[in-house]
């Protein structure tokens, strides 16, 4: 999005990559959407006893500028013992191959976390443990085995934390924006060396304290 002199090559609002990581806690619009009862019912149907929303973000993939996201597993970043991470991934635009839809590796959730690799907190940032090989993540995943998840606007993907997935660059004139959040089981151990730590803002579940009902009432 910038040239060699760090000047924007496009409008600033089109240079955004992500707004994260606590929209469901800090923004009432996203909070009320995220905590709708239907999504809590989904979590319970998936076996969650005490679901906690640990990360929520708006991801931009702008026309011609939205870049490639390398293959990864969400549980590398959002790790619990045992692994419990599931992503709710909402398509805000039609997600097509040409604008950077998700590609997933079928049945990869049955293989567990690759090399038990985690992204751990270190010096106010993070580090992969163990480090990725010099060849990068494609050194142990076969790209030909991934399949595209073409999705209409408004569609929802539930993505287990050990499903390997990636997305290509957006080469089209169309955006591919999404809203996503990750849920973990509150009864599982959430290690102190996890990259994402919120000591002053504990993770919350799907409880809404009546705010959704008030919003609906005021909109009538």
PDB file of C-alpha atoms in Angstrom:
ATOM      1  CA  UNK A   1       0.000   0.000   0.000  1.00  0.00           C
ATOM      2  CA  UNK A   2       3.056   2.291   0.200  1.00  0.00           C
ATOM      3  CA  UNK A   3       5.816   3.120  -2.266  1.00  0.00           C
ATOM      4  CA  UNK A   4       9.582   3.027  -1.686  1.00  0.00           C
ATOM      5  CA  UNK A   5       9.358   6.405   0.083  1.00  0.00           C
ATOM      6  CA  UNK A   6       6.569   5.153   2.387  1.00  0.00           C
ATOM      7  CA  UNK A   7       3.947   7.311   0.706  1.00  0.00           C
ATOM      8  CA  UNK A   8       0.474   5.836   0.349  1.00  0.00           C
ATOM      9  CA  UNK A   9      -0.295   4.520  -3.120  1.00  0.00           C
ATOM     10  CA  UNK A  10      -4.035   4.635  -2.440  1.00  0.00           C
ATOM     11  CA  UNK A  11      -6.554   6.268  -0.130  1.00  0.00           C
ATOM     12  CA  UNK A  12      -5.685   5.672   3.510  1.00  0.00           C
ATOM     13  CA  UNK A  13      -8.986   3.960   4.279  1.00  0.00           C
ATOM     14  CA  UNK A  14      -8.139   1.386   1.596  1.00  0.00           C
ATOM     15  CA  UNK A  15      -4.769   0.690   3.204  1.00  0.00           C
ATOM     16  CA  UNK A  16      -6.261  -0.831   6.345  1.00  0.00           C
ATOM     17  CA  UNK A  17      -5.431  -4.478   6.986  1.00  0.00           C
ATOM     18  CA  UNK A  18      -7.130  -5.274  10.277  1.00  0.00           C
ATOM     19  CA  UNK A  19      -8.963  -3.781  13.258  1.00  0.00           C
ATOM     20  CA  UNK A  20      -8.407  -5.999  16.285  1.00  0.00           C
ATOM     21  CA  UNK A  21      -8.477  -7.692  18.778  1.00  0.00           C
ATOM     22  CA  UNK A  22     -11.358  -6.832  21.134  1.00  0.00           C
ATOM     23  CA  UNK A  23     -14.174  -5.443  18.988  1.00  0.00           C
ATOM     24  CA  UNK A  24     -16.698  -7.676  20.742  1.00  0.00           C
ATOM     25  CA  UNK A  25     -15.758  -6.104  24.063  1.00  0.00           C
ATOM     26  CA  UNK A  26     -15.191  -2.465  23.150  1.00  0.00           C
ATOM     27  CA  UNK A  27     -17.613  -1.701  20.319  1.00  0.00           C
ATOM     28  CA  UNK A  28     -21.356  -2.026  21.038  1.00  0.00           C
ATOM     29  CA  UNK A  29     -22.260  -2.854  17.431  1.00  0.00           C
ATOM     30  CA  UNK A  30     -19.828  -5.770  17.260  1.00  0.00           C
ATOM     31  CA  UNK A  31     -20.617  -6.814  20.811  1.00  0.00           C
ATOM     32  CA  UNK A  32     -24.317  -7.098  20.101  1.00  0.00           C
ATOM     33  CA  UNK A  33     -23.733  -9.005  16.884  1.00  0.00           C
ATOM     34  CA  UNK A  34     -21.133 -11.370  18.358  1.00  0.00           C
ATOM     35  CA  UNK A  35     -23.210 -12.238  21.406  1.00  0.00           C
ATOM     36  CA  UNK A  36     -26.455 -13.038  19.673  1.00  0.00           C
ATOM     37  CA  UNK A  37     -28.123 -16.053  21.303  1.00  0.00           C
ATOM     38  CA  UNK A  38     -27.962 -18.058  18.068  1.00  0.00           C
ATOM     39  CA  UNK A  39     -24.157 -18.037  18.215  1.00  0.00           C
ATOM     40  CA  UNK A  40     -24.174 -19.093  21.851  1.00  0.00           C
ATOM     41  CA  UNK A  41     -26.464 -21.989  20.896  1.00  0.00           C
ATOM     42  CA  UNK A  42     -23.974 -22.949  18.191  1.00  0.00           C
ATOM     43  CA  UNK A  43     -21.182 -22.987  20.758  1.00  0.00           C
ATOM     44  CA  UNK A  44     -23.192 -25.187  23.089  1.00  0.00           C
ATOM     45  CA  UNK A  45     -24.069 -27.533  20.204  1.00  0.00           C
ATOM     46  CA  UNK A  46     -20.330 -27.828  19.520  1.00  0.00           C
ATOM     47  CA  UNK A  47     -19.800 -28.987  23.077  1.00  0.00           C
ATOM     48  CA  UNK A  48     -18.627 -25.813  24.782  1.00  0.00           C
ATOM     49  CA  UNK A  49     -19.554 -25.706  28.469  1.00  0.00           C
ATOM     50  CA  UNK A  50     -18.128 -22.272  29.286  1.00  0.00           C
ATOM     51  CA  UNK A  51     -17.367 -20.550  25.955  1.00  0.00           C
ATOM     52  CA  UNK A  52     -15.088 -17.526  26.104  1.00  0.00           C
ATOM     53  CA  UNK A  53     -14.543 -15.056  23.260  1.00  0.00           C
ATOM     54  CA  UNK A  54     -10.805 -14.366  23.214  1.00  0.00           C
ATOM     55  CA  UNK A  55     -10.313 -12.431  19.987  1.00  0.00           C
ATOM     56  CA  UNK A  56     -12.557 -10.481  17.632  1.00  0.00           C
ATOM     57  CA  UNK A  57     -11.461  -8.583  14.561  1.00  0.00           C
ATOM     58  CA  UNK A  58     -12.436  -7.055  11.241  1.00  0.00           C
ATOM     59  CA  UNK A  59     -10.086  -8.221   8.480  1.00  0.00           C
ATOM     60  CA  UNK A  60      -9.759  -6.250   5.250  1.00  0.00           C
ATOM     61  CA  UNK A  61      -8.591  -7.724   1.962  1.00  0.00           C
ATOM     62  CA  UNK A  62      -8.678  -4.697  -0.281  1.00  0.00           C
ATOM     63  CA  UNK A  63      -8.984  -4.887  -4.089  1.00  0.00           C
ATOM     64  CA  UNK A  64      -5.556  -5.462  -5.668  1.00  0.00           C
ATOM     65  CA  UNK A  65      -3.781  -4.786  -2.348  1.00  0.00           C
ATOM     66  CA  UNK A  66      -5.081  -7.425   0.048  1.00  0.00           C
ATOM     67  CA  UNK A  67      -2.058  -9.669   0.443  1.00  0.00           C
ATOM     68  CA  UNK A  68      -1.463 -13.397   0.815  1.00  0.00           C
ATOM     69  CA  UNK A  69      -1.872 -14.986   4.246  1.00  0.00           C
ATOM     70  CA  UNK A  70       0.425 -17.979   4.623  1.00  0.00           C
ATOM     71  CA  UNK A  71      -0.940 -21.366   5.743  1.00  0.00           C
ATOM     72  CA  UNK A  72      -1.417 -21.595   9.484  1.00  0.00           C
ATOM     73  CA  UNK A  73      -3.506 -23.062  12.277  1.00  0.00           C
ATOM     74  CA  UNK A  74      -5.337 -20.676  14.607  1.00  0.00           C
ATOM     75  CA  UNK A  75      -4.491 -22.756  17.674  1.00  0.00           C
ATOM     76  CA  UNK A  76      -0.846 -21.753  17.165  1.00  0.00           C
ATOM     77  CA  UNK A  77      -1.873 -18.327  18.472  1.00  0.00           C
ATOM     78  CA  UNK A  78      -4.942 -19.205  20.524  1.00  0.00           C
ATOM     79  CA  UNK A  79      -3.816 -22.249  22.463  1.00  0.00           C
ATOM     80  CA  UNK A  80      -5.522 -24.049  25.312  1.00  0.00           C
ATOM     81  CA  UNK A  81      -4.889 -27.360  27.039  1.00  0.00           C
ATOM     82  CA  UNK A  82      -6.565 -29.310  25.571  1.00  0.00           C
ATOM     83  CA  UNK A  83      -6.997 -27.422  22.290  1.00  0.00           C
ATOM     84  CA  UNK A  84     -10.476 -25.896  22.079  1.00  0.00           C
ATOM     85  CA  UNK A  85     -10.241 -22.923  19.700  1.00  0.00           C
ATOM     86  CA  UNK A  86     -12.980 -22.489  17.099  1.00  0.00           C
ATOM     87  CA  UNK A  87     -13.307 -19.460  14.809  1.00  0.00           C
ATOM     88  CA  UNK A  88     -16.598 -17.902  13.742  1.00  0.00           C
ATOM     89  CA  UNK A  89     -15.697 -16.438  10.310  1.00  0.00           C
ATOM     90  CA  UNK A  90     -18.344 -14.208   8.669  1.00  0.00           C
ATOM     91  CA  UNK A  91     -18.162 -13.209   5.004  1.00  0.00           C
ATOM     92  CA  UNK A  92     -18.999  -9.523   4.619  1.00  0.00           C
ATOM     93  CA  UNK A  93     -18.457  -9.777   0.864  1.00  0.00           C
ATOM     94  CA  UNK A  94     -18.734 -12.624  -1.609  1.00  0.00           C
ATOM     95  CA  UNK A  95     -15.563 -14.670  -1.060  1.00  0.00           C
ATOM     96  CA  UNK A  96     -14.268 -15.944  -4.389  1.00  0.00           C
ATOM     97  CA  UNK A  97     -10.991 -17.385  -5.577  1.00  0.00           C
ATOM     98  CA  UNK A  98     -10.090 -14.161  -7.381  1.00  0.00           C
ATOM     99  CA  UNK A  99     -10.587 -11.917  -4.328  1.00  0.00           C
ATOM    100  CA  UNK A 100      -8.830 -14.125  -1.783  1.00  0.00           C
ATOM    101  CA  UNK A 101     -11.263 -16.646  -0.314  1.00  0.00           C
ATOM    102  CA  UNK A 102     -10.164 -19.113   2.345  1.00  0.00           C
ATOM    103  CA  UNK A 103      -8.434 -22.310   1.301  1.00  0.00           C
ATOM    104  CA  UNK A 104      -8.495 -25.197   3.782  1.00  0.00           C
ATOM    105  CA  UNK A 105      -6.813 -28.577   4.088  1.00  0.00           C
ATOM    106  CA  UNK A 106      -9.555 -31.201   4.569  1.00  0.00           C
ATOM    107  CA  UNK A 107      -9.225 -33.359   7.697  1.00  0.00           C
ATOM    108  CA  UNK A 108      -6.183 -31.418   8.912  1.00  0.00           C
ATOM    109  CA  UNK A 109      -7.965 -30.955  12.251  1.00  0.00           C
ATOM    110  CA  UNK A 110      -7.393 -34.676  12.854  1.00  0.00           C
ATOM    111  CA  UNK A 111      -3.611 -34.210  12.664  1.00  0.00           C
ATOM    112  CA  UNK A 112      -3.375 -31.896  15.656  1.00  0.00           C
ATOM    113  CA  UNK A 113      -1.157 -28.847  15.993  1.00  0.00           C
ATOM    114  CA  UNK A 114       1.770 -29.156  13.572  1.00  0.00           C
ATOM    115  CA  UNK A 115       5.016 -29.681  15.531  1.00  0.00           C
ATOM    116  CA  UNK A 116       3.114 -28.354  18.574  1.00  0.00           C
ATOM    117  CA  UNK A 117       4.111 -24.925  17.263  1.00  0.00           C
ATOM    118  CA  UNK A 118       2.868 -22.003  19.302  1.00  0.00           C
ATOM    119  CA  UNK A 119       3.209 -18.242  19.147  1.00  0.00           C
ATOM    120  CA  UNK A 120       4.342 -17.252  22.638  1.00  0.00           C
ATOM    121  CA  UNK A 121       4.636 -13.884  24.312  1.00  0.00           C
ATOM    122  CA  UNK A 122       8.144 -12.444  24.502  1.00  0.00           C
ATOM    123  CA  UNK A 123       9.377  -8.905  25.107  1.00  0.00           C
ATOM    124  CA  UNK A 124       5.948  -7.309  24.561  1.00  0.00           C
ATOM    125  CA  UNK A 125       5.641  -9.120  21.240  1.00  0.00           C
ATOM    126  CA  UNK A 126       5.794 -12.794  20.308  1.00  0.00           C
ATOM    127  CA  UNK A 127       7.935 -15.592  18.956  1.00  0.00           C
ATOM    128  CA  UNK A 128       7.192 -18.924  17.287  1.00  0.00           C
ATOM    129  CA  UNK A 129       8.213 -21.957  19.363  1.00  0.00           C
ATOM    130  CA  UNK A 130       9.586 -23.979  17.675  1.00  0.00           C
ATOM    131  CA  UNK A 131      10.611 -21.550  14.907  1.00  0.00           C
ATOM    132  CA  UNK A 132       9.350 -22.100  11.383  1.00  0.00           C
ATOM    133  CA  UNK A 133      11.882 -23.770   9.078  1.00  0.00           C
ATOM    134  CA  UNK A 134      13.725 -21.503   6.677  1.00  0.00           C
ATOM    135  CA  UNK A 135      11.474 -22.693   3.836  1.00  0.00           C
ATOM    136  CA  UNK A 136       8.421 -21.427   5.711  1.00  0.00           C
ATOM    137  CA  UNK A 137       5.079 -23.160   6.368  1.00  0.00           C
ATOM    138  CA  UNK A 138       4.756 -24.509   2.828  1.00  0.00           C
ATOM    139  CA  UNK A 139       7.609 -26.874   3.652  1.00  0.00           C
ATOM    140  CA  UNK A 140       5.252 -29.198   5.493  1.00  0.00           C
ATOM    141  CA  UNK A 141       1.894 -28.606   3.796  1.00  0.00           C
ATOM    142  CA  UNK A 142       1.052 -29.643   0.236  1.00  0.00           C
ATOM    143  CA  UNK A 143      -0.687 -26.721  -1.452  1.00  0.00           C
ATOM    144  CA  UNK A 144      -2.287 -29.019  -4.022  1.00  0.00           C
ATOM    145  CA  UNK A 145      -4.330 -30.659  -1.262  1.00  0.00           C
ATOM    146  CA  UNK A 146      -6.079 -27.451  -0.169  1.00  0.00           C
ATOM    147  CA  UNK A 147      -9.582 -26.642  -1.404  1.00  0.00           C
ATOM    148  CA  UNK A 148     -11.254 -23.211  -1.762  1.00  0.00           C
ATOM    149  CA  UNK A 149     -14.185 -22.171   0.400  1.00  0.00           C
ATOM    150  CA  UNK A 150     -16.218 -20.049  -1.988  1.00  0.00           C
ATOM    151  CA  UNK A 151     -18.776 -18.241   0.127  1.00  0.00           C
ATOM    152  CA  UNK A 152     -21.613 -15.805  -0.483  1.00  0.00           C
ATOM    153  CA  UNK A 153     -21.858 -12.580   1.444  1.00  0.00           C
ATOM    154  CA  UNK A 154     -23.452 -13.295   4.817  1.00  0.00           C
ATOM    155  CA  UNK A 155     -22.089 -16.835   4.975  1.00  0.00           C
ATOM    156  CA  UNK A 156     -20.480 -18.281   8.080  1.00  0.00           C
ATOM    157  CA  UNK A 157     -17.575 -20.714   8.421  1.00  0.00           C
ATOM    158  CA  UNK A 158     -16.843 -22.468  11.717  1.00  0.00           C
ATOM    159  CA  UNK A 159     -13.137 -23.254  11.682  1.00  0.00           C
ATOM    160  CA  UNK A 160     -11.511 -25.619  14.173  1.00  0.00           C
ATOM    161  CA  UNK A 161      -8.248 -24.308  15.584  1.00  0.00           C
ATOM    162  CA  UNK A 162      -6.119 -27.027  13.994  1.00  0.00           C
ATOM    163  CA  UNK A 163      -7.536 -26.739  10.468  1.00  0.00           C
ATOM    164  CA  UNK A 164      -4.714 -25.561   8.203  1.00  0.00           C
ATOM    165  CA  UNK A 165      -5.837 -22.670   6.012  1.00  0.00           C
ATOM    166  CA  UNK A 166      -4.523 -19.770   3.944  1.00  0.00           C
ATOM    167  CA  UNK A 167      -5.726 -17.109   1.535  1.00  0.00           C
ATOM    168  CA  UNK A 168      -4.263 -15.708  -1.662  1.00  0.00           C
ATOM    169  CA  UNK A 169      -3.806 -12.104  -2.658  1.00  0.00           C
ATOM    170  CA  UNK A 170      -6.891 -10.232  -3.794  1.00  0.00           C
ATOM    171  CA  UNK A 171      -6.256  -9.748  -7.505  1.00  0.00           C
ATOM    172  CA  UNK A 172      -9.758  -8.500  -8.295  1.00  0.00           C
ATOM    173  CA  UNK A 173     -11.631  -5.208  -8.201  1.00  0.00           C
ATOM    174  CA  UNK A 174     -13.800  -6.522  -5.362  1.00  0.00           C
ATOM    175  CA  UNK A 175     -13.088  -6.362  -1.612  1.00  0.00           C
ATOM    176  CA  UNK A 176     -13.075  -9.462   0.577  1.00  0.00           C
ATOM    177  CA  UNK A 177     -13.770  -8.215   4.054  1.00  0.00           C
ATOM    178  CA  UNK A 178     -14.643 -10.476   6.969  1.00  0.00           C
ATOM    179  CA  UNK A 179     -15.511 -10.301  10.640  1.00  0.00           C
ATOM    180  CA  UNK A 180     -14.177 -13.113  12.788  1.00  0.00           C
ATOM    181  CA  UNK A 181     -13.882 -14.081  16.413  1.00  0.00           C
ATOM    182  CA  UNK A 182     -12.369 -17.031  18.251  1.00  0.00           C
ATOM    183  CA  UNK A 183     -13.957 -19.003  21.053  1.00  0.00           C
ATOM    184  CA  UNK A 184     -12.198 -21.250  23.566  1.00  0.00           C
ATOM    185  CA  UNK A 185     -13.445 -23.442  26.377  1.00  0.00           C
ATOM    186  CA  UNK A 186     -13.252 -21.496  29.628  1.00  0.00           C
ATOM    187  CA  UNK A 187     -12.684 -24.686  31.595  1.00  0.00           C
ATOM    188  CA  UNK A 188      -9.461 -25.406  29.671  1.00  0.00           C
ATOM    189  CA  UNK A 189      -6.063 -24.095  30.746  1.00  0.00           C
ATOM    190  CA  UNK A 190      -5.074 -20.877  28.998  1.00  0.00           C
ATOM    191  CA  UNK A 191      -1.259 -20.737  29.388  1.00  0.00           C
ATOM    192  CA  UNK A 192       0.438 -17.638  30.758  1.00  0.00           C
ATOM    193  CA  UNK A 193       2.904 -17.686  27.848  1.00  0.00           C
ATOM    194  CA  UNK A 194       0.174 -17.395  25.209  1.00  0.00           C
ATOM    195  CA  UNK A 195       0.758 -14.398  22.963  1.00  0.00           C
ATOM    196  CA  UNK A 196      -2.685 -12.900  23.639  1.00  0.00           C
ATOM    197  CA  UNK A 197      -2.968 -11.830  27.269  1.00  0.00           C
ATOM    198  CA  UNK A 198      -5.621  -9.564  28.772  1.00  0.00           C
ATOM    199  CA  UNK A 199      -4.892  -9.176  32.487  1.00  0.00           C
ATOM    200  CA  UNK A 200      -7.036  -6.044  32.786  1.00  0.00           C
ATOM    201  CA  UNK A 201      -9.861  -7.224  30.531  1.00  0.00           C
ATOM    202  CA  UNK A 202     -10.845 -10.820  31.292  1.00  0.00           C
ATOM    203  CA  UNK A 203     -12.343 -12.836  28.467  1.00  0.00           C
ATOM    204  CA  UNK A 204     -16.126 -12.846  28.429  1.00  0.00           C
ATOM    205  CA  UNK A 205     -18.665 -15.309  27.112  1.00  0.00           C
ATOM    206  CA  UNK A 206     -21.856 -14.749  25.166  1.00  0.00           C
ATOM    207  CA  UNK A 207     -23.640 -12.944  27.985  1.00  0.00           C
ATOM    208  CA  UNK A 208     -24.876  -9.533  26.854  1.00  0.00           C
ATOM    209  CA  UNK A 209     -26.326  -8.029  30.035  1.00  0.00           C
ATOM    210  CA  UNK A 210     -29.512  -7.064  28.234  1.00  0.00           C
ATOM    211  CA  UNK A 211     -27.793  -4.648  25.846  1.00  0.00           C
ATOM    212  CA  UNK A 212     -28.985  -6.506  22.744  1.00  0.00           C
ATOM    213  CA  UNK A 213     -32.602  -6.401  23.906  1.00  0.00           C
ATOM    214  CA  UNK A 214     -32.273  -2.671  24.629  1.00  0.00           C
ATOM    215  CA  UNK A 215     -30.795  -2.033  21.176  1.00  0.00           C
ATOM    216  CA  UNK A 216     -33.645  -3.914  19.491  1.00  0.00           C
ATOM    217  CA  UNK A 217     -36.249  -2.101  21.567  1.00  0.00           C
ATOM    218  CA  UNK A 218     -34.800   1.322  20.752  1.00  0.00           C
ATOM    219  CA  UNK A 219     -34.755   0.513  17.034  1.00  0.00           C
ATOM    220  CA  UNK A 220     -38.494  -0.264  16.903  1.00  0.00           C
TER     221      UNK A 220
END
